[in-house]
Coordinates of C-alpha atoms and ligand atoms in Angstrom, one line a residue:
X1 CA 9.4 -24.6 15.2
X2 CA 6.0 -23.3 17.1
X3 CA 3.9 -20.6 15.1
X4 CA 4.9 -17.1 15.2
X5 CA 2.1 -15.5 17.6
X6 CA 0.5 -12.7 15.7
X7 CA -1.3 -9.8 17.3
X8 CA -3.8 -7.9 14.7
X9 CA -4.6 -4.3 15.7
X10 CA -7.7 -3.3 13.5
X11 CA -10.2 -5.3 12.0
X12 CA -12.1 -3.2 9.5
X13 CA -11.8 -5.1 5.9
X14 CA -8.2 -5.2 5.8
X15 CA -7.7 -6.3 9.4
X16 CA -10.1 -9.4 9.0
X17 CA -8.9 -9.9 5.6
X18 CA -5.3 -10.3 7.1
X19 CA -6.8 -12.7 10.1
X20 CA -8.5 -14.4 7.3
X21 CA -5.0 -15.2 5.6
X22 CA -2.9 -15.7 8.8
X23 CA -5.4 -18.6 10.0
X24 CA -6.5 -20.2 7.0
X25 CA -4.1 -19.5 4.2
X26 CA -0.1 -18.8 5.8
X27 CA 1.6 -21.6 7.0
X28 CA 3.3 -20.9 10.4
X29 CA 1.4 -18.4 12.3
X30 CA -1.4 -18.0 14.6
X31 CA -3.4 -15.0 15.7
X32 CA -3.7 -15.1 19.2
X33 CA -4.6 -11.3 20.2
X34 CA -7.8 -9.2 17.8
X35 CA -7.8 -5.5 19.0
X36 CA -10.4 -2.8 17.6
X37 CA -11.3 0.2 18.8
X38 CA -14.9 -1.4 18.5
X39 CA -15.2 -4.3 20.8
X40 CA -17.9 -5.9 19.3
X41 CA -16.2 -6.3 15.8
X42 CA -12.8 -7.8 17.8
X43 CA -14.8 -10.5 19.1
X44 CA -17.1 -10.9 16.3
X45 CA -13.5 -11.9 14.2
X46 CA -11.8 -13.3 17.4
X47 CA -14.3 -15.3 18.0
X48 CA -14.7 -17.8 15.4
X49 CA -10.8 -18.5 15.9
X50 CA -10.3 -18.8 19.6
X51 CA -8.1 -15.7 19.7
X52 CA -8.4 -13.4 22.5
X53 CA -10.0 -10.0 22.7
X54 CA -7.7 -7.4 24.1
X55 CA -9.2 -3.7 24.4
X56 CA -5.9 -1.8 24.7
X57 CA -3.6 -1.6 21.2
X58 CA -0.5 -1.4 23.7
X59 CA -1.8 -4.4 25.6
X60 CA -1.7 -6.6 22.8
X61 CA 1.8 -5.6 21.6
X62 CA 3.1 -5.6 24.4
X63 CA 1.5 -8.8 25.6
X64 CA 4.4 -11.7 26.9
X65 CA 2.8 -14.2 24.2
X66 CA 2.6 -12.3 21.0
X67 CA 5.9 -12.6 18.7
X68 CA 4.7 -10.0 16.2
X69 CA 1.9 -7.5 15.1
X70 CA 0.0 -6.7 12.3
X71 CA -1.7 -3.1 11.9
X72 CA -4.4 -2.5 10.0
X73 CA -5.6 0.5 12.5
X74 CA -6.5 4.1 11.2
X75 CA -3.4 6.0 10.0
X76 CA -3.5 8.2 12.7
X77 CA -2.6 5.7 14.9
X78 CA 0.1 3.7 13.2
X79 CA 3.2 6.3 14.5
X80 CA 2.7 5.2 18.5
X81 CA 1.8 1.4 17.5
X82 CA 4.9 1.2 15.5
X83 CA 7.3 3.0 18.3
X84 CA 5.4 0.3 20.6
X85 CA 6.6 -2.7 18.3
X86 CA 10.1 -1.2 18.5
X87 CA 10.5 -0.6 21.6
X88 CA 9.9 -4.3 22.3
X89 CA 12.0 -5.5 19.3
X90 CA 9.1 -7.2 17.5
X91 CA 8.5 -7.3 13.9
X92 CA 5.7 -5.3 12.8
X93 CA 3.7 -5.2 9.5
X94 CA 2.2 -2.0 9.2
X95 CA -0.4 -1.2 6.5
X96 CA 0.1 2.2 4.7
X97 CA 0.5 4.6 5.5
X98 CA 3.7 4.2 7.9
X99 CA 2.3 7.6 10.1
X100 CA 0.1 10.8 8.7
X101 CA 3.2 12.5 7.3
X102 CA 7.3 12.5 6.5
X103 CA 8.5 14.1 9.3
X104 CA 7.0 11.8 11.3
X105 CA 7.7 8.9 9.0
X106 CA 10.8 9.5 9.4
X107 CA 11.4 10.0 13.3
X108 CA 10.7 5.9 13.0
X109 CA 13.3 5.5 10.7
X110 CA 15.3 7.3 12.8
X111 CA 14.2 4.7 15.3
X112 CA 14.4 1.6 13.7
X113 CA 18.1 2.2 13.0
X114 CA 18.6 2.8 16.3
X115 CA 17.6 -0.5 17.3
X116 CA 20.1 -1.9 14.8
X117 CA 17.3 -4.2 13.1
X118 CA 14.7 -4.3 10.2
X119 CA 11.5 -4.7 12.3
X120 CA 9.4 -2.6 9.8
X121 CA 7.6 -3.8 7.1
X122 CA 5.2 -1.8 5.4
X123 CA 1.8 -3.1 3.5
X124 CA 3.2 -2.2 0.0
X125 CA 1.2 -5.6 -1.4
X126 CA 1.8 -4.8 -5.3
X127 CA 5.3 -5.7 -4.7
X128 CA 4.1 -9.1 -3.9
X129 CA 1.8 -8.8 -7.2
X130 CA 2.8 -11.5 -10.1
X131 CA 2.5 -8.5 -12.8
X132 CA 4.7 -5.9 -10.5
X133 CA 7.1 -8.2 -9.8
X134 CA 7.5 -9.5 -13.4
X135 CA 7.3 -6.3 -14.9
X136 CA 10.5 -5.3 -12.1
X137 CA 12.3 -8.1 -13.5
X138 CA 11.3 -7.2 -17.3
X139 CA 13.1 -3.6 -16.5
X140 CA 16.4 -5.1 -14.5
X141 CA 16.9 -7.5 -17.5
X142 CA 17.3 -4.6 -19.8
X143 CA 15.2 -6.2 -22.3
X144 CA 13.2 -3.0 -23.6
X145 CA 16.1 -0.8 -23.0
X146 CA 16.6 2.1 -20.6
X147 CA 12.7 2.8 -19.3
X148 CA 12.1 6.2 -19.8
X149 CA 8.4 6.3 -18.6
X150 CA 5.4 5.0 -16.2
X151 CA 1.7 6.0 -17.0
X152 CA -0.6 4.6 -14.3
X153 CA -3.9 4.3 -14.0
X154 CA -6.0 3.9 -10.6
X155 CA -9.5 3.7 -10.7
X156 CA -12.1 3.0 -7.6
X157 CA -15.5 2.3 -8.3
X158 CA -16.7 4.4 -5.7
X159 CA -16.0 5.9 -2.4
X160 CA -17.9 7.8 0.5
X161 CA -18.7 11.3 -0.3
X162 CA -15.8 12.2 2.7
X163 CA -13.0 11.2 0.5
X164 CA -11.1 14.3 -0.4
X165 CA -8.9 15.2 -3.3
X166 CA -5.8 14.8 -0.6
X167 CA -7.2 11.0 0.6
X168 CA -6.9 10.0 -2.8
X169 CA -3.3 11.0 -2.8
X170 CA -2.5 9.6 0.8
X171 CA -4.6 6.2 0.2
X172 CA -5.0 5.8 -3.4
X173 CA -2.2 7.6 -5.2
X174 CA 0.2 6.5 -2.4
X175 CA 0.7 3.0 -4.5
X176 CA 1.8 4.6 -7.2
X177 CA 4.1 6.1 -5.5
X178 CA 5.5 3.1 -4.2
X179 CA 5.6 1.9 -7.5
X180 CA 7.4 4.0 -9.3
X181 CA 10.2 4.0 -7.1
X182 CA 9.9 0.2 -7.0
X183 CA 10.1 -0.3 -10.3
X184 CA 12.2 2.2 -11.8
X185 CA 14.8 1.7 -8.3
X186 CA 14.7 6.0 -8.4
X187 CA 13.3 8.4 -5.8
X188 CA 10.5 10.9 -7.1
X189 CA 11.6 14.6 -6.4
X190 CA 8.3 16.3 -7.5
X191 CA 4.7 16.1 -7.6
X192 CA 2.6 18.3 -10.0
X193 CA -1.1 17.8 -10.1
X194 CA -3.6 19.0 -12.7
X195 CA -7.6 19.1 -12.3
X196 CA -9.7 18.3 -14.9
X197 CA -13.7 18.5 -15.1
X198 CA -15.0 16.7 -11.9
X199 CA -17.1 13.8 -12.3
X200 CA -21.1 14.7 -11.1
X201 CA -20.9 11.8 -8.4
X202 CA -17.8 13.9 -6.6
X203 CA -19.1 16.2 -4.1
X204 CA -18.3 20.0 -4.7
X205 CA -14.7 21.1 -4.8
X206 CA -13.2 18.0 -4.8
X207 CA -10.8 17.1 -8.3
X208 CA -11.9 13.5 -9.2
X209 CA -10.5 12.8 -11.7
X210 CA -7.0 14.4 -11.5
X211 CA -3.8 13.9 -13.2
X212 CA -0.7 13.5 -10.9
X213 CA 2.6 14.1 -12.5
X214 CA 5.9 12.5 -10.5
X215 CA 9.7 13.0 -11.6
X216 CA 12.4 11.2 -10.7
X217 CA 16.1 11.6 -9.7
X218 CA 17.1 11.0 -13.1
X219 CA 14.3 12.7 -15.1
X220 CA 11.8 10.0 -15.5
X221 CA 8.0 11.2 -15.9
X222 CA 5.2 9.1 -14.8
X223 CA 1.7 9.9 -14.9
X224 CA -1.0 8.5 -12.6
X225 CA -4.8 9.3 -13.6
X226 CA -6.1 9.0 -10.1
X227 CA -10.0 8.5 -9.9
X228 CA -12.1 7.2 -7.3
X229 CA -16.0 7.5 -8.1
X230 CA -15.8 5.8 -11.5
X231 CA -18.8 3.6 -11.1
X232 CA -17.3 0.8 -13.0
X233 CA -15.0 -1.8 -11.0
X234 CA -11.4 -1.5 -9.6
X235 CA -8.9 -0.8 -12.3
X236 CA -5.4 -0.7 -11.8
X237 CA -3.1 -0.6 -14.7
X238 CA 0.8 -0.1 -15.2
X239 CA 2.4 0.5 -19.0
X240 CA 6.3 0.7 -19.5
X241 CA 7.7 3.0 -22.0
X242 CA 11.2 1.9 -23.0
X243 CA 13.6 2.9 -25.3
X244 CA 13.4 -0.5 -27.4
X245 CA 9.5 -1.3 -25.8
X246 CA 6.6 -1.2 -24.3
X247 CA 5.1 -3.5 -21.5
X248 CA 1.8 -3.0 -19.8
X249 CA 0.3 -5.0 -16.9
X250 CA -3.3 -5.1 -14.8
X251 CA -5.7 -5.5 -17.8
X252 CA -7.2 -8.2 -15.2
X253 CA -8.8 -10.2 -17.9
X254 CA -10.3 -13.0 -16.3
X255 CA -12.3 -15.5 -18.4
X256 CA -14.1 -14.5 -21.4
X257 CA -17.4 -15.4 -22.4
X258 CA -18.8 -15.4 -26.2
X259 CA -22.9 -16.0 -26.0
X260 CA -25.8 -14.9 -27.5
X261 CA -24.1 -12.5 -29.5
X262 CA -22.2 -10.7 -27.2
X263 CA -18.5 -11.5 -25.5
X264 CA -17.7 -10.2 -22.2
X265 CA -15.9 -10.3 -18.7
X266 CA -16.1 -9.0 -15.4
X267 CA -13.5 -6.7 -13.7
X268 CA -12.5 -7.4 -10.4
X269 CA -14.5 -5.3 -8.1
X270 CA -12.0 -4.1 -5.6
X271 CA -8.5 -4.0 -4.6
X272 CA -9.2 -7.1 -1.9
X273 CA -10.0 -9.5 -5.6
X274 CA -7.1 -7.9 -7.3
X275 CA -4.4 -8.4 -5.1
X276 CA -5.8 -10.5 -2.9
X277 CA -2.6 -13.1 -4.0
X278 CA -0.5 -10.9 -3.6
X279 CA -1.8 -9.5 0.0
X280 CA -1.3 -13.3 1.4
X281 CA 2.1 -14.0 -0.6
X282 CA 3.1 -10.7 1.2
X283 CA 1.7 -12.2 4.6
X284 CA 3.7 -15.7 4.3
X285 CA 7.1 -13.9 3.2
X286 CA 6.6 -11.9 6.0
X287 CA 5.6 -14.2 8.6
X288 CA 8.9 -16.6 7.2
X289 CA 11.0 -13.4 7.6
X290 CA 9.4 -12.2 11.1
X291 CA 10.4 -15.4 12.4
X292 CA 13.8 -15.2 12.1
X293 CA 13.0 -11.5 13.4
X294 CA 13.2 -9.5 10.1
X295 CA 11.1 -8.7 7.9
X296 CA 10.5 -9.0 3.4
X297 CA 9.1 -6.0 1.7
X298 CA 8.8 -2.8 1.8
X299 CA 11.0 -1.2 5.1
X300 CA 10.5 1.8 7.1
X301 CA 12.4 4.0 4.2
X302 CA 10.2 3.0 1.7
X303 CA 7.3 4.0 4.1
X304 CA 8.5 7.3 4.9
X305 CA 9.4 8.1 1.1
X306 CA 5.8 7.4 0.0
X307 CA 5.0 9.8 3.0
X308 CA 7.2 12.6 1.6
X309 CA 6.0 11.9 -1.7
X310 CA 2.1 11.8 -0.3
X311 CA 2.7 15.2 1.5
X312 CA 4.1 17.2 -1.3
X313 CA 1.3 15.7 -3.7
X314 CA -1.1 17.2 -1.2
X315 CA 0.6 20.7 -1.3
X316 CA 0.5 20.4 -5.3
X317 CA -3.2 19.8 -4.9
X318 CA -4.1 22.6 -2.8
X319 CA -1.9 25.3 -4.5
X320 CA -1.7 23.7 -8.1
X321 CA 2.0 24.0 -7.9
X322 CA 4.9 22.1 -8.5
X323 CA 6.1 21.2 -5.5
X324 CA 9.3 19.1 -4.7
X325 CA 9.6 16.7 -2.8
X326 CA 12.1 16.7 0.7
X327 CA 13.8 13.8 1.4
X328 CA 15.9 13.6 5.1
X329 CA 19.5 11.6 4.3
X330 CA 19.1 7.8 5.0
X331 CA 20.4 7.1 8.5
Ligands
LIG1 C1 -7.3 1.5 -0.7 O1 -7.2 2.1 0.6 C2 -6.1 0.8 -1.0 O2 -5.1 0.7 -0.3 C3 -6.1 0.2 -2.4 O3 -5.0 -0.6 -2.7 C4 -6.2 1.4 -3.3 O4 -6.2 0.9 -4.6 C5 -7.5 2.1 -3.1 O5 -7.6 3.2 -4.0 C6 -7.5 2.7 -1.7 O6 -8.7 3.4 -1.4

């Protein structure tokens, strides 16, 4: 069978990061089209791999060679990309998030079904993660009994003084999300958010740390300690509370050194090093699946429910409310 021709719309770090996997580390693909709102940067990562440079997103998905797309654009402009993908029956992955907010999330749902295929996947790599996907299995064995709760923790190093309390819930907190509903198989119905003391690196009014509370369908509570300015490393870690158990994954302990009186480590540095596995297992299942014109991962619904679960955390942060969350019915 030829490779699957790949068009990649965005090449910031995540966008070369996925070039970098479809051409040197998935088998059966090829990127053939690089398309970036800054020209320079397309051919700077075309380049080197013969692709082509195409200025127009549209252009490249809907040029007559390209079999599928990968979108690592802005956010913004994921809704029209995606509707473009659809409407030429390609399969799409689509980093998070799916659009800007539910209701538009989940007009392409609404479309997708329409066209009577899954064409969506969505960037949701912890699912592809060793840890997430064992711990999964740990919980569908019944081993530890019934789980009865999630407490998450999601910490950045640093980001750029722009980042608002509501990015960290759309970009950061967004995983959890997916997460929790991954792994416990439940929707999350309400988000409650609590602000602590500020670090001094966060710029004025913005709640870093914060404490986001999600329950679930059945009553679940998981916590997520969302902080992005830690000055530290990338830490993201998951522990289980079951009824007969309790399982905990991301410690990320790498080799351990003993010398000169001291032991020690280091902590991966960003999410690219931590789930960098997982990001290209995620890219080979879906470039298997897109071939056979489907996709393996999170789907459209799983997208738009992060969304809705993203917009009421965004309400609880700016009213300090409970606030539920409003799911449409599946189509
Ligand atoms: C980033 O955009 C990601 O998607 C990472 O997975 C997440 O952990 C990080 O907090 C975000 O900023």
């Amino acid at each position: 069978m030829s490779d699957l021709k790949v068009a990649v719309i965005g090449v910031g770090k995540m966008g070369a990061f996925h070039v970098d996997s479809l051409t040197r580390r998935t088998r059966g693909a090829q990127v053939v089209a690089v398309n970036d709102f800054s020209p320079e940067r397309a051919a700077e990562i075309a380049g080197p791999i013969g692709a082509r440079v195409v200025a127009d997103p549209f252009e490249a998905i809907g040029a007559a060679d390209v079999d599928a797309v990968v979108l690592a654009s802005p956010g913004f402009a994921h809704e029209k990309q995606v509707l473009a993908c659809l409407e030429r029956g390609i399969p799409v992955l689509c980093e998070k998030p799916l659009t800007m907010d539910g209701p538009t999330s989940y007009e392409v749902v609404r479309a997708e079904a329409e066209t009577g295929r899954s064409l969506i996947q969505v960037g949701f790599m912890r699912r592809f993660d060793t840890e997430y996907a064992g711990l999964r299995s740990l919980i569908e064995s019944g081993d530890l009994g019934a789980p009865l709760m999630l407490h998450c923790t999601h910490r950045n190093p640093e980001v750029p003084d722009s980042f608002t309390s509501e990015m960290a819930m759309a970009d950061s907190v967004v995983h959890e999300a997916d997460c929790t509903r991954f792994l416990l198989g439940e929707e999350v119905v309400a988000v409650t958010v609590l602000k602590g003391t500020p670090t001094s690196s966060a710029p004025a009014g913005v709640s870093d740390p914060m404490l986001v509370l999600f329950e679930t369908e059945s009553g679940r509570l998981v916590t997520v300690e969302s902080f992005v300015r830690t000055g530290v490393a990338y830490e993201v870690r998951t522990e289980l509370v079951a009824e007969r158990g309790q399982a905990t994954i991301g410690l990320d302990q790498n080799l351990q050194v003993k010398q000169a009186g001291r032991w020690g480590g280091t902590i991966s540095p960003d999410f690219v090093v931590r789930f960098g596995a997982a990001y290209d297992t995620q890219m080979q299942r879906w470039v298997d699946a897109a071939a056979q014109g489907t996709i393996d991962g999170a789907g459209s619904w799983d997208g738009y429910a992060a969304a809705a679960i993203c917009e009421a955390g965004v309400e609880a942060v700016r009213s300090g409310r409970r606030t539920e969350v409003k799911l449409e019915a599946r189509p």
